[in-house]
XYZ file of C-alpha atoms in Angstrom:
335
model
C -5.170 44.322 85.775
C -6.538 47.355 87.719
C -10.120 48.196 88.083
C -9.943 50.682 85.130
C -7.999 47.979 82.706
C -10.945 45.813 83.225
C -14.048 48.435 82.860
C -11.642 49.152 79.415
C -11.731 45.599 78.108
C -14.534 44.979 78.989
C -16.453 48.098 77.161
C -14.545 47.467 74.479
C -14.770 44.025 73.675
C -18.363 43.132 75.224
C -20.326 40.462 72.994
C -23.014 37.798 74.175
C -21.013 35.734 71.623
C -17.593 35.840 72.712
C -16.992 35.906 76.356
C -14.282 38.100 77.939
C -11.920 36.218 80.402
C -11.321 37.234 83.906
C -9.189 35.888 86.657
C -11.264 35.290 89.910
C -9.097 37.919 91.440
C -10.415 40.814 89.128
C -13.814 39.384 89.190
C -13.470 41.026 92.624
C -12.798 44.669 91.096
C -15.887 45.150 88.774
C -19.258 45.558 90.448
C -22.269 43.899 88.619
C -23.755 47.081 87.847
C -20.827 48.471 85.883
C -20.956 45.683 83.323
C -22.703 46.448 79.885
C -25.771 45.000 78.640
C -24.977 41.835 76.493
C -21.946 40.937 78.429
C -20.678 37.259 78.374
C -17.842 36.690 80.825
C -15.572 33.877 81.400
C -13.369 32.895 84.274
C -9.600 31.985 83.354
C -5.944 33.109 83.802
C -3.871 34.202 80.379
C -0.617 32.807 80.736
C 2.727 34.020 79.373
C 1.985 32.336 75.973
C -0.768 34.415 75.895
C -3.285 31.178 76.319
C -6.305 31.082 78.167
C -6.752 28.645 81.510
C -10.407 28.393 81.873
C -11.284 27.772 85.060
C -14.716 27.000 85.062
C -17.180 25.198 82.864
C -19.486 28.248 82.888
C -19.837 31.990 81.716
C -21.354 35.181 83.654
C -24.401 36.501 81.155
C -25.563 39.993 81.825
C -28.462 40.942 80.085
C -31.448 42.938 79.616
C -31.246 43.796 83.714
C -30.952 40.128 84.947
C -27.482 38.002 85.501
C -27.503 34.351 85.168
C -25.175 31.919 84.836
C -24.830 29.465 81.890
C -23.016 25.853 82.740
C -21.911 23.311 79.829
C -20.890 19.849 80.879
C -20.014 18.746 77.102
C -17.612 15.975 77.591
C -16.167 13.641 75.685
C -16.191 9.740 76.400
C -12.363 9.499 75.075
C -11.363 11.651 78.083
C -13.574 10.180 81.060
C -11.980 8.432 83.413
C -14.155 8.483 86.262
C -15.752 5.080 87.613
C -19.408 5.825 86.225
C -20.417 6.332 82.991
C -20.275 9.769 81.332
C -23.778 9.311 80.539
C -24.724 8.312 83.910
C -22.889 10.868 85.332
C -24.668 13.642 83.062
C -28.254 12.252 83.690
C -27.859 12.188 87.486
C -26.908 16.091 86.981
C -29.519 16.623 84.389
C -32.199 15.181 86.971
C -30.554 16.981 89.645
C -31.310 20.175 87.502
C -35.008 19.395 86.737
C -35.726 18.313 90.379
C -34.520 21.965 91.594
C -35.829 23.623 88.326
C -39.550 22.265 89.484
C -39.126 23.099 93.228
C -37.281 26.537 93.141
C -37.510 27.620 89.323
C -34.077 29.220 89.382
C -32.464 27.050 86.671
C -33.601 25.205 83.325
C -32.102 22.988 80.775
C -30.865 24.751 77.910
C -29.209 21.792 75.678
C -28.750 18.016 76.401
C -27.614 15.659 73.950
C -25.418 12.772 73.275
C -23.804 11.777 69.282
C -21.665 9.009 70.617
C -18.402 10.616 71.137
C -19.515 13.680 73.209
C -22.178 13.824 75.965
C -23.140 17.485 75.929
C -25.808 18.974 79.011
C -25.865 23.014 79.235
C -28.232 24.595 81.958
C -28.894 27.749 82.926
C -28.954 29.539 86.909
C -30.780 32.495 87.221
C -31.713 34.845 89.584
C -27.594 35.707 90.299
C -27.168 38.852 93.246
C -26.444 41.919 91.251
C -26.094 43.966 93.848
C -22.151 43.606 94.609
C -19.105 42.677 92.575
C -18.861 39.576 89.833
C -17.248 37.833 92.371
C -19.842 37.425 94.460
C -22.329 36.405 91.746
C -19.470 33.633 90.483
C -19.475 32.382 94.112
C -23.029 32.259 94.030
C -23.118 30.293 90.609
C -20.633 27.810 91.695
C -22.484 26.962 94.952
C -25.475 26.233 92.959
C -23.260 24.266 90.882
C -22.254 21.994 93.326
C -25.131 21.580 94.760
C -26.716 20.385 91.897
C -23.837 17.863 91.267
C -23.576 16.630 94.393
C -25.737 13.814 93.337
C -23.797 12.912 90.485
C -20.386 12.834 93.032
C -21.405 10.889 95.460
C -22.850 8.336 92.983
C -19.181 8.461 91.810
C -17.101 8.058 95.372
C -19.699 5.209 95.976
C -19.132 3.403 92.512
C -15.539 3.801 92.936
C -15.441 2.662 96.334
C -17.044 -0.397 95.713
C -14.888 -1.148 92.727
C -11.683 -0.676 94.807
C -13.241 -3.269 97.246
C -13.545 -6.100 95.115
C -10.089 -5.164 93.332
C -8.651 -5.647 96.514
C -10.623 -8.451 97.728
C -9.032 -10.441 94.675
C -5.572 -9.151 95.148
C -5.151 -9.883 98.831
C -4.483 -6.654 99.980
C -3.523 -5.199 103.370
C -1.749 -8.986 104.449
C 1.480 -7.113 104.780
C 2.408 -4.155 107.249
C 3.612 -1.136 105.283
C 7.244 -2.031 106.436
C 7.028 -5.242 104.991
C 5.318 -3.810 101.644
C 8.248 -1.197 101.435
C 10.617 -4.391 101.100
C 7.877 -6.290 98.646
C 8.708 -3.120 96.358
C 12.476 -3.648 96.771
C 12.570 -7.237 96.058
C 9.622 -7.310 93.046
C 11.437 -8.422 90.122
C 8.353 -8.629 87.572
C 6.541 -5.627 85.984
C 3.233 -6.721 87.268
C 4.992 -7.347 90.498
C 6.655 -3.963 90.644
C 3.519 -1.979 90.051
C 1.695 -3.991 92.244
C 3.184 -3.639 95.232
C 3.878 -0.156 94.658
C 0.534 0.359 94.253
C -0.474 -0.827 97.020
C 2.385 0.802 99.201
C 0.727 4.406 98.187
C -2.726 3.556 97.818
C -2.626 2.850 101.518
C -0.279 5.707 102.452
C -2.751 8.476 100.646
C -5.700 6.744 102.504
C -4.046 7.070 106.089
C -4.392 10.964 104.916
C -7.403 12.257 106.535
C -10.155 13.794 104.029
C -8.656 11.565 101.171
C -10.286 8.421 99.442
C -9.103 6.524 96.850
C -10.837 4.668 94.255
C -8.020 2.745 92.665
C -6.970 2.573 89.025
C -9.057 3.475 86.308
C -8.542 2.127 82.676
C -9.444 3.820 79.362
C -9.032 2.974 76.091
C -6.326 6.061 75.520
C -4.784 6.063 79.348
C -4.571 4.268 82.466
C -4.819 6.316 86.122
C -3.024 4.399 88.718
C -4.699 5.882 91.743
C -7.597 8.443 92.040
C -7.740 10.072 95.185
C -11.412 12.232 96.090
C -10.206 14.959 98.156
C -12.238 15.790 101.319
C -9.342 17.278 103.161
C -10.040 20.441 105.847
C -6.153 20.525 104.959
C -5.437 24.088 104.285
C -3.053 23.113 101.612
C -5.314 20.486 100.164
C -8.963 22.027 100.550
C -8.111 24.444 97.562
C -7.532 22.111 95.596
C -9.800 20.394 93.392
C -12.015 17.412 94.220
C -9.799 15.024 92.351
C -6.350 13.917 93.036
C -4.079 11.918 90.704
C -1.337 9.521 91.695
C 0.967 8.299 88.945
C 3.595 5.312 90.524
C 6.802 4.488 88.229
C 8.616 1.285 89.790
C 11.573 1.317 87.336
C 14.723 0.635 87.502
C 15.938 3.997 86.038
C 14.776 7.312 87.099
C 11.757 9.156 85.831
C 12.085 11.155 83.278
C 10.773 14.957 81.552
C 8.598 13.208 79.285
C 6.345 11.160 81.793
C 6.268 14.396 83.989
C 4.536 15.644 80.603
C 2.410 12.724 79.938
C 1.415 12.818 83.746
C 0.635 16.895 83.520
C -1.629 16.079 80.740
C -3.738 13.844 82.233
C -4.357 15.831 85.207
C -5.516 19.014 82.182
C -7.765 16.153 80.929
C -9.624 15.414 83.514
C -12.670 17.894 82.479
C -11.500 20.981 85.010
C -12.172 18.285 88.060
C -8.308 18.137 88.919
C -5.421 20.693 90.309
C -2.924 18.581 91.609
C -1.219 15.334 90.769
C 1.521 13.382 92.637
C 3.542 11.489 90.319
C 5.621 8.744 92.478
C 9.102 7.299 91.060
C 10.380 4.546 93.165
C 13.829 5.154 91.620
C 13.745 9.097 91.605
C 13.577 11.678 88.638
C 16.166 12.923 86.414
C 17.018 16.773 86.332
C 14.933 17.346 83.040
C 11.961 17.346 85.588
C 12.985 19.888 87.617
C 13.480 21.954 84.574
C 10.192 21.322 83.449
C 8.576 21.677 86.728
C 10.385 25.260 86.675
C 8.776 25.745 83.127
C 4.977 25.311 84.777
C 5.042 27.661 87.800
C 2.719 30.076 86.387
C 0.362 27.277 85.509
C -2.893 25.943 87.709
C -1.883 22.364 87.448
C 0.523 21.022 90.273
C 2.300 18.409 89.644
C 4.463 17.207 92.692
C 7.300 14.547 92.242
C 7.599 11.968 95.060
C 10.402 9.717 95.398
C 11.156 6.148 97.151
C 13.694 7.775 99.392
C 11.112 10.029 100.845
C 8.344 7.244 100.671
C 11.035 4.824 102.559
C 11.854 7.488 105.623
C 7.472 8.254 105.969
C 6.971 4.887 106.265
C 10.071 4.238 108.875
C 8.999 7.445 110.538
C 4.942 7.019 110.276
C 4.882 10.292 108.856
C 3.522 10.663 105.324
C 0.690 13.012 105.915
C 3.784 15.365 107.001
C 5.838 13.855 103.986
C 3.178 15.699 101.842
C 2.845 18.768 103.325
C 6.914 19.086 102.694
C 6.869 18.398 98.753
C 3.616 20.265 98.356
C 5.634 23.556 100.011
C 8.661 22.985 98.185
C 6.880 22.614 95.033
C 4.831 25.590 94.745
C 7.408 27.195 96.512
C 9.721 26.437 93.617
């Protein structure tokens, strides 16, 4: 949208009850001083089907000449897959908000509740800069949010590493070199061995990439995540992706099809907007329906990158798994 179109949209639809959603790039085109009083702005993109894809669990609120951000962490246990419980995660966030409020006074809790199915926590960030664009205020709010959530993210990562260490000790991971592990994947006959060997191989390969840490398999009542990668990469391709990367492994005798691609894509979207990238690994390749499904989702923020056994075998042989990830990420983004 042009700056004039955005101004007209805000002027005609500004409301404290319903937010106006603007893409991050559009936030740069409007100064805070141009926003009418009693306006609520969310951050998201409108796709070709007129569906808004929300990119931030917060909203900017302009009221009585002051700009604040309201961050809403209302999540359901059904779709929570992190290594620590949802209530423990949000309790750490709540404590961080309360501590910052006592020290700086620029945040406070709006609402906190646990009704069994949902755990809710909403807090306000005050004193956002008003001298620049909405993008400046948004970046400031993101920075404060990251500081508040850092202890919870750190506890999650530490818990995941501890659980994964016990799993590997029990399953005797790391005894085989990678080339022998590739053979084990090829020769596995039972479903359990097929899944375990491929999962170990792929996990060890992702761990070899600078900035990636794996937390291993996560099971819930409704879903199972093979590998969760915590993204601390400084690589330009991955540093702008989300904090969490999911990896799904399929060691089937047949090729992976569109249905599996769609299910995996939904797992990424269910991660409370913490996941924008996933790798779907199918040892025996993919059907043509997957390529068509990938083309359908080229406008979406969530990216699923396919990896097959041939590519992985070659990467192990050449000791070039990091280069392979670059290549498949590039080809998926540019397709």
